[in-house]
Amino acid sequence: MSNTTRIWTAIDFDLDGKQADYLRLPYSSNMSAYGWIPIPLICIRNGRGPTILLSAGNHGDEYEGQIALIKLAREISPSQVNGRIIILPSLNYPAVAAGQRVSPIDEGNLNRLFPGKAHGSPTEMLAHYIDDVLFPISDLVIDLHSGGRSLEYLPLALARPGLTPEHQEAVRELLRAFDAPVGVLTDGEGGGGATTLYAAAEQRGIPALTTELGGGATLSPVGLAIAETGVRRVLKHYGIVPDMAVRETNGCRLMRSLGRNAAVYATESGLFQPFAAVGDVVEAGQEAGCIHSYESPLTPPVVLRFPTGGMVSCRRFPTMTARGDCLYNLMTDVGRPL
Ligand code: ZN
């Protein structure tokens, strides 16, 4: 079977100007034999210069990035641009339209399906298009996430280590340009590992970063401001929008994720009562929270402890908890400047 994508668009990526259309993802259903799923796509191009790929809505219930990119797409005119800005503000569109993390069409979690399949499920086809068509024409990639319905996050940017020392430096330059309050180096352990969008961009040698900007399936004003400021700073830094007005930032604290072994997972199902908040600095052995049984009220709650010290990067948002749920992740200072 061919490895050529079946997704198409009316946008010509080589044309100057601002174009808006869709990634047209063929989906043949009972009510639409020859139809396609419309994934909003904006391309703003003016002459020579770098190409940046900006995406949000990879998970449908994460909103800071979606709103930041919708506003950006409206505001930027081609005359401001040197190069090309490709914007996908509602990337996994079926999930966005349903207000949920994964696609209701195929239960596809886009950020666990890279590098995708040309002739796979709709969500696999979308991952493949990004990896096979958009990455080869992109010099920089930013994929904006937040915690979604199940997590609350300290606002931060994340980057993977890079393939070579030069790639690593290019990633750090991108983190410095974005300048979130916290920048986290991670290999994705405990999250999506190598199956995420920005991990796939890394595999192609592209400087890429992602974010976590809040959570709980609501909009954090602080997170939205970080997304808007960070993207604008990057566009200015790389000369894509040289005259972009940007807000001052206070520098990026470089940290690293402590991975699965430092995470706290629910050992029982029940009602989770947290004892720590995102951004708290905790010590090994400190009580992290407890789980109350709603089925056996007289049973003592199960107390969970942090396995190691660190700063809380995220915490489970819903109270209802099942065995295996991630309740906390930790990170720690790298101890040197970004
Ligand atoms: Zn996400």
Coordinates of C-alpha atoms and ligand atoms in Angstrom, one line a residue:
M1 CA 0.0 0.0 0.0
S2 CA 1.2 3.5 -0.8
N3 CA 2.6 5.6 2.0
T4 CA 1.2 8.8 0.4
T5 CA -1.3 10.8 2.5
R6 CA -4.9 10.9 1.5
I7 CA -5.4 14.2 3.3
W8 CA -5.5 17.3 1.0
T9 CA -6.1 21.0 1.3
A10 CA -7.0 23.9 -1.0
I11 CA -4.0 25.9 0.4
D12 CA -0.9 26.2 -1.7
F13 CA 2.0 26.4 0.8
D14 CA 4.2 28.1 -1.8
L15 CA 1.9 31.1 -2.4
D16 CA 2.4 34.5 -0.7
G17 CA -0.5 35.9 1.2
K18 CA -2.9 34.7 4.0
Q19 CA -4.9 31.6 3.0
A20 CA -7.4 29.8 5.2
D21 CA -8.8 26.4 4.4
Y22 CA -8.8 23.0 6.0
L23 CA -6.8 19.9 6.1
R24 CA -9.4 17.7 4.4
L25 CA -9.3 14.3 6.1
P26 CA -11.3 11.8 4.0
Y27 CA -13.9 10.1 6.2
S28 CA -16.5 7.9 4.6
S29 CA -19.5 7.4 6.9
N30 CA -23.1 6.4 6.7
M31 CA -24.2 9.9 6.1
S32 CA -21.3 11.2 4.0
A33 CA -19.8 8.7 1.6
Y34 CA -17.3 11.1 0.0
G35 CA -16.9 13.6 2.9
W36 CA -14.0 14.9 4.8
I37 CA -13.3 16.1 8.3
P38 CA -12.5 19.9 8.2
I39 CA -9.3 20.7 10.2
P40 CA -8.9 24.5 10.2
L41 CA -5.6 25.5 8.6
I42 CA -4.1 29.0 8.0
C43 CA -1.0 29.7 6.0
I44 CA 0.6 33.2 6.1
R45 CA 3.5 33.6 3.8
N46 CA 5.6 36.4 2.5
G47 CA 8.8 35.7 0.5
R48 CA 11.8 33.9 1.9
G49 CA 12.4 33.1 5.5
P50 CA 11.9 30.3 8.0
T51 CA 8.7 28.3 8.3
I52 CA 7.2 27.8 11.7
L53 CA 4.5 25.3 12.4
L54 CA 2.1 26.3 15.3
S55 CA -0.5 23.9 16.6
A56 CA -3.0 23.6 19.4
G57 CA -6.0 21.4 20.0
N58 CA -3.9 18.3 19.6
H59 CA -5.9 17.4 22.7
G60 CA -9.4 18.9 22.3
D61 CA -10.0 20.0 25.9
E62 CA -6.9 22.2 26.3
Y63 CA -7.7 25.8 25.5
E64 CA -5.0 28.3 26.1
G65 CA -3.1 27.4 22.9
Q66 CA -6.3 27.2 20.8
I67 CA -7.3 30.7 21.7
A68 CA -3.8 32.1 21.4
L69 CA -3.4 30.7 17.9
I70 CA -6.9 31.8 16.7
K71 CA -6.1 35.3 17.8
L72 CA -2.7 35.2 16.2
A73 CA -4.1 33.9 12.9
R74 CA -6.6 36.8 12.8
E75 CA -4.1 39.5 13.7
I76 CA -1.0 38.8 11.5
S77 CA -1.0 40.2 8.0
P78 CA 1.3 38.8 5.3
S79 CA 3.1 42.2 5.0
Q80 CA 4.5 41.7 8.5
V81 CA 6.0 38.3 7.7
N82 CA 9.4 37.1 6.3
G83 CA 8.9 33.4 5.7
R84 CA 5.9 31.3 6.5
I85 CA 3.6 30.7 9.4
I86 CA 1.4 27.5 9.3
I87 CA -1.2 27.6 12.0
L88 CA -3.4 24.7 13.1
P89 CA -5.4 26.0 16.1
S90 CA -7.8 23.0 16.3
L91 CA -5.5 20.2 15.3
N92 CA -7.5 17.1 16.4
Y93 CA -10.7 18.8 15.2
P94 CA -13.1 16.0 16.1
A95 CA -11.8 16.1 19.7
V96 CA -11.9 19.9 19.8
A97 CA -15.5 19.9 18.5
A98 CA -16.5 17.4 21.2
G99 CA -14.6 19.2 23.9
Q100 CA -12.6 16.1 24.8
R101 CA -9.0 14.8 24.9
V102 CA -9.4 12.2 22.2
S103 CA -11.3 11.9 19.0
P104 CA -14.8 10.6 19.3
I105 CA -14.6 9.1 15.8
D106 CA -11.9 6.6 16.5
E107 CA -10.9 7.2 20.2
G108 CA -7.6 8.4 18.7
N109 CA -5.2 10.2 21.0
L110 CA -3.3 12.2 18.4
N111 CA -0.3 12.8 20.7
R112 CA 0.2 9.0 21.2
L113 CA 0.0 8.1 17.5
F114 CA 3.1 9.6 15.9
P115 CA 4.5 9.0 13.3
G116 CA 1.0 7.9 12.2
K117 CA -0.2 5.9 9.3
A118 CA -1.0 7.1 5.8
H119 CA -4.0 4.6 5.6
G120 CA -4.8 4.2 9.2
S121 CA -7.6 5.5 11.4
P122 CA -8.5 9.2 10.9
T123 CA -6.3 10.2 13.8
E124 CA -3.4 8.1 12.6
M125 CA -3.8 9.6 9.1
L126 CA -3.6 13.1 10.7
A127 CA -0.4 12.3 12.6
H128 CA 1.1 10.9 9.4
Y129 CA 0.2 14.1 7.4
I130 CA 1.9 16.3 10.0
D131 CA 5.0 14.0 10.1
D132 CA 5.2 13.4 6.4
V133 CA 4.0 16.6 4.8
L134 CA 4.3 19.5 7.3
F135 CA 7.5 18.6 9.2
P136 CA 9.6 18.4 6.0
I137 CA 8.7 22.0 5.2
S138 CA 9.0 23.3 8.8
D139 CA 12.1 24.8 10.5
L140 CA 10.5 25.3 13.9
V141 CA 7.6 23.5 15.6
I142 CA 5.5 24.6 18.6
D143 CA 2.7 22.4 19.8
L144 CA 0.7 24.1 22.6
H145 CA -0.9 21.9 25.3
S146 CA -2.4 22.3 28.7
G147 CA -3.5 19.7 31.3
G148 CA -6.9 19.0 29.9
R149 CA -9.8 17.6 32.0
S150 CA -7.7 15.3 34.2
L151 CA -4.7 17.4 35.1
E152 CA -3.8 20.8 36.5
Y153 CA -0.4 22.1 35.4
L154 CA 2.1 24.7 36.6
P155 CA 2.4 26.8 33.3
L156 CA 5.6 25.7 31.6
A157 CA 7.3 24.9 28.3
L158 CA 8.8 21.5 27.6
A159 CA 11.5 20.3 25.3
R160 CA 13.2 17.0 24.5
P161 CA 17.0 16.7 24.6
G162 CA 17.7 16.9 20.9
L163 CA 19.6 14.4 18.7
T164 CA 23.0 16.1 18.5
P165 CA 24.8 18.9 20.4
E166 CA 23.8 21.3 17.7
H167 CA 20.2 20.2 17.8
Q168 CA 20.2 20.5 21.6
E169 CA 21.5 24.1 21.3
A170 CA 18.8 24.9 18.7
V171 CA 16.2 23.5 21.1
R172 CA 17.5 25.6 24.0
E173 CA 17.5 28.7 21.7
L174 CA 13.8 28.0 21.1
L175 CA 13.1 27.6 24.8
R176 CA 15.0 30.9 25.5
A177 CA 13.1 32.7 22.8
F178 CA 9.7 31.4 24.1
D179 CA 10.8 32.3 27.7
A180 CA 8.0 30.6 29.7
P181 CA 8.5 31.1 33.5
V182 CA 9.7 27.4 33.6
G183 CA 11.3 25.4 30.9
V184 CA 11.5 21.6 31.4
L185 CA 13.8 19.2 29.8
T186 CA 12.2 15.7 29.5
D187 CA 12.4 12.5 27.5
G188 CA 8.6 12.1 27.8
E189 CA 8.7 9.3 30.3
G190 CA 5.4 9.0 32.1
G191 CA 3.8 10.9 29.2
G192 CA 3.7 10.1 25.6
G193 CA 7.4 9.1 25.2
A194 CA 8.4 8.9 21.5
T195 CA 4.8 8.9 20.2
T196 CA 4.1 12.7 20.6
L197 CA 4.1 15.4 18.0
Y198 CA 7.1 17.2 19.3
A199 CA 9.0 13.9 19.7
A200 CA 8.4 13.2 16.0
A201 CA 9.6 16.7 15.2
E202 CA 12.7 16.0 17.2
Q203 CA 13.3 12.8 15.2
R204 CA 13.4 14.9 12.0
G205 CA 16.0 17.2 13.6
I206 CA 13.6 20.2 14.0
P207 CA 13.8 22.4 17.1
A208 CA 10.5 21.8 18.8
L209 CA 8.8 22.6 22.0
T210 CA 5.5 21.9 23.7
T211 CA 3.8 23.5 26.7
E212 CA 1.5 22.8 29.6
L213 CA -0.4 26.0 30.4
G214 CA -3.1 25.1 33.0
G215 CA -5.7 22.4 32.9
G216 CA -9.0 21.2 34.2
A217 CA -10.6 21.8 30.7
T218 CA -10.9 25.6 31.4
L219 CA -9.0 28.7 30.4
S220 CA -6.1 30.0 32.6
P221 CA -5.6 33.7 31.9
V222 CA -1.9 33.3 33.1
G223 CA -1.5 30.3 30.7
L224 CA -3.1 32.2 27.8
A225 CA -0.7 35.1 28.4
I226 CA 2.3 32.8 28.4
A227 CA 1.2 31.2 25.1
E228 CA 0.5 34.5 23.4
T229 CA 3.7 36.1 24.6
G230 CA 5.9 33.1 23.9
V231 CA 4.7 32.6 20.4
R232 CA 5.1 36.3 19.6
R233 CA 8.6 36.3 21.1
V234 CA 9.6 33.3 18.9
L235 CA 8.2 34.9 15.8
K236 CA 10.2 38.1 16.5
H237 CA 13.4 36.3 17.6
Y238 CA 13.7 34.2 14.4
G239 CA 12.9 37.2 12.2
I240 CA 9.6 35.7 10.9
V241 CA 7.7 38.8 12.2
P242 CA 10.5 41.2 12.9
D243 CA 8.4 44.1 14.0
M244 CA 6.2 42.0 16.4
A245 CA 5.4 43.9 19.6
V246 CA 6.2 41.6 22.6
R247 CA 5.7 41.8 26.3
E248 CA 8.7 41.7 28.6
T249 CA 9.3 38.4 30.4
N250 CA 11.3 37.5 33.5
G251 CA 13.5 34.7 32.3
C252 CA 13.0 30.9 32.1
R253 CA 13.9 28.7 35.1
L254 CA 15.5 25.5 33.6
M255 CA 14.2 22.3 35.2
R256 CA 14.0 18.7 34.3
S257 CA 11.2 16.2 34.7
L258 CA 11.9 13.5 37.3
G259 CA 9.9 10.9 35.3
R260 CA 7.8 7.9 36.3
N261 CA 9.8 6.9 39.4
A262 CA 9.1 10.2 41.1
A263 CA 5.4 10.3 40.2
V264 CA 2.6 9.4 42.6
Y265 CA 0.0 7.0 41.2
A266 CA -3.3 6.0 42.8
T267 CA -3.0 2.7 44.5
E268 CA -6.7 2.4 45.2
S269 CA -9.9 3.8 43.6
G270 CA -11.8 6.4 45.5
L271 CA -12.0 10.1 46.4
F272 CA -8.6 11.8 46.1
Q273 CA -7.8 14.5 48.7
P274 CA -4.6 16.3 47.6
F275 CA -2.2 17.8 50.2
A276 CA 0.1 19.6 47.8
A277 CA -0.5 22.2 45.0
V278 CA 1.2 22.7 41.7
G279 CA 4.4 24.7 42.3
D280 CA 4.9 23.3 45.8
V281 CA 8.3 22.1 46.8
V282 CA 8.0 18.7 48.5
E283 CA 10.3 16.3 50.3
A284 CA 10.8 12.6 50.0
G285 CA 8.3 10.8 52.3
Q286 CA 6.0 13.9 52.7
E287 CA 2.3 13.1 52.6
A288 CA 1.0 13.8 49.1
G289 CA -2.6 13.1 49.7
C290 CA -5.1 10.4 50.6
I291 CA -7.8 8.4 49.0
H292 CA -11.1 7.9 50.7
S293 CA -13.4 5.0 50.1
Y294 CA -16.8 6.0 49.1
E295 CA -18.0 2.4 49.2
S296 CA -16.7 1.6 52.7
P297 CA -16.8 4.9 54.7
L298 CA -15.4 3.5 57.9
T299 CA -12.3 2.2 56.1
P300 CA -9.3 4.4 56.9
P301 CA -8.1 6.5 53.9
V302 CA -5.0 5.3 52.1
V303 CA -2.2 7.9 52.6
L304 CA 0.2 8.3 49.7
R305 CA 3.7 9.8 50.0
F306 CA 6.0 11.5 47.6
P307 CA 8.8 9.0 46.7
T308 CA 11.3 11.7 46.2
G309 CA 11.7 15.4 46.7
G310 CA 11.1 18.0 44.0
M311 CA 8.6 20.6 42.7
V312 CA 5.1 19.6 41.8
S313 CA 4.6 20.2 38.0
C314 CA 1.1 18.7 37.8
R315 CA -1.6 17.3 39.9
R316 CA -4.7 15.2 39.1
F317 CA -7.7 17.6 38.7
P318 CA -10.8 15.4 39.2
T319 CA -11.5 14.1 42.7
M320 CA -12.8 10.7 41.5
T321 CA -9.8 8.5 41.1
A322 CA -9.1 5.0 39.9
R323 CA -6.1 2.8 40.7
G324 CA -3.3 3.7 38.2
D325 CA -4.3 7.3 37.8
C326 CA -1.4 9.7 37.9
L327 CA -1.9 12.1 40.9
Y328 CA 1.4 14.1 40.8
N329 CA 4.5 14.6 38.7
L330 CA 7.6 16.2 40.0
M331 CA 10.5 18.2 38.5
T332 CA 13.7 19.6 39.8
D333 CA 16.1 22.4 39.0
V334 CA 18.9 21.6 36.5
G335 CA 21.1 23.9 38.4
R336 CA 22.4 25.9 35.5
P337 CA 20.9 28.7 33.4
L338 CA 19.1 27.9 30.1
Ligands
ZN1 ZN -2.3 17.7 25.7

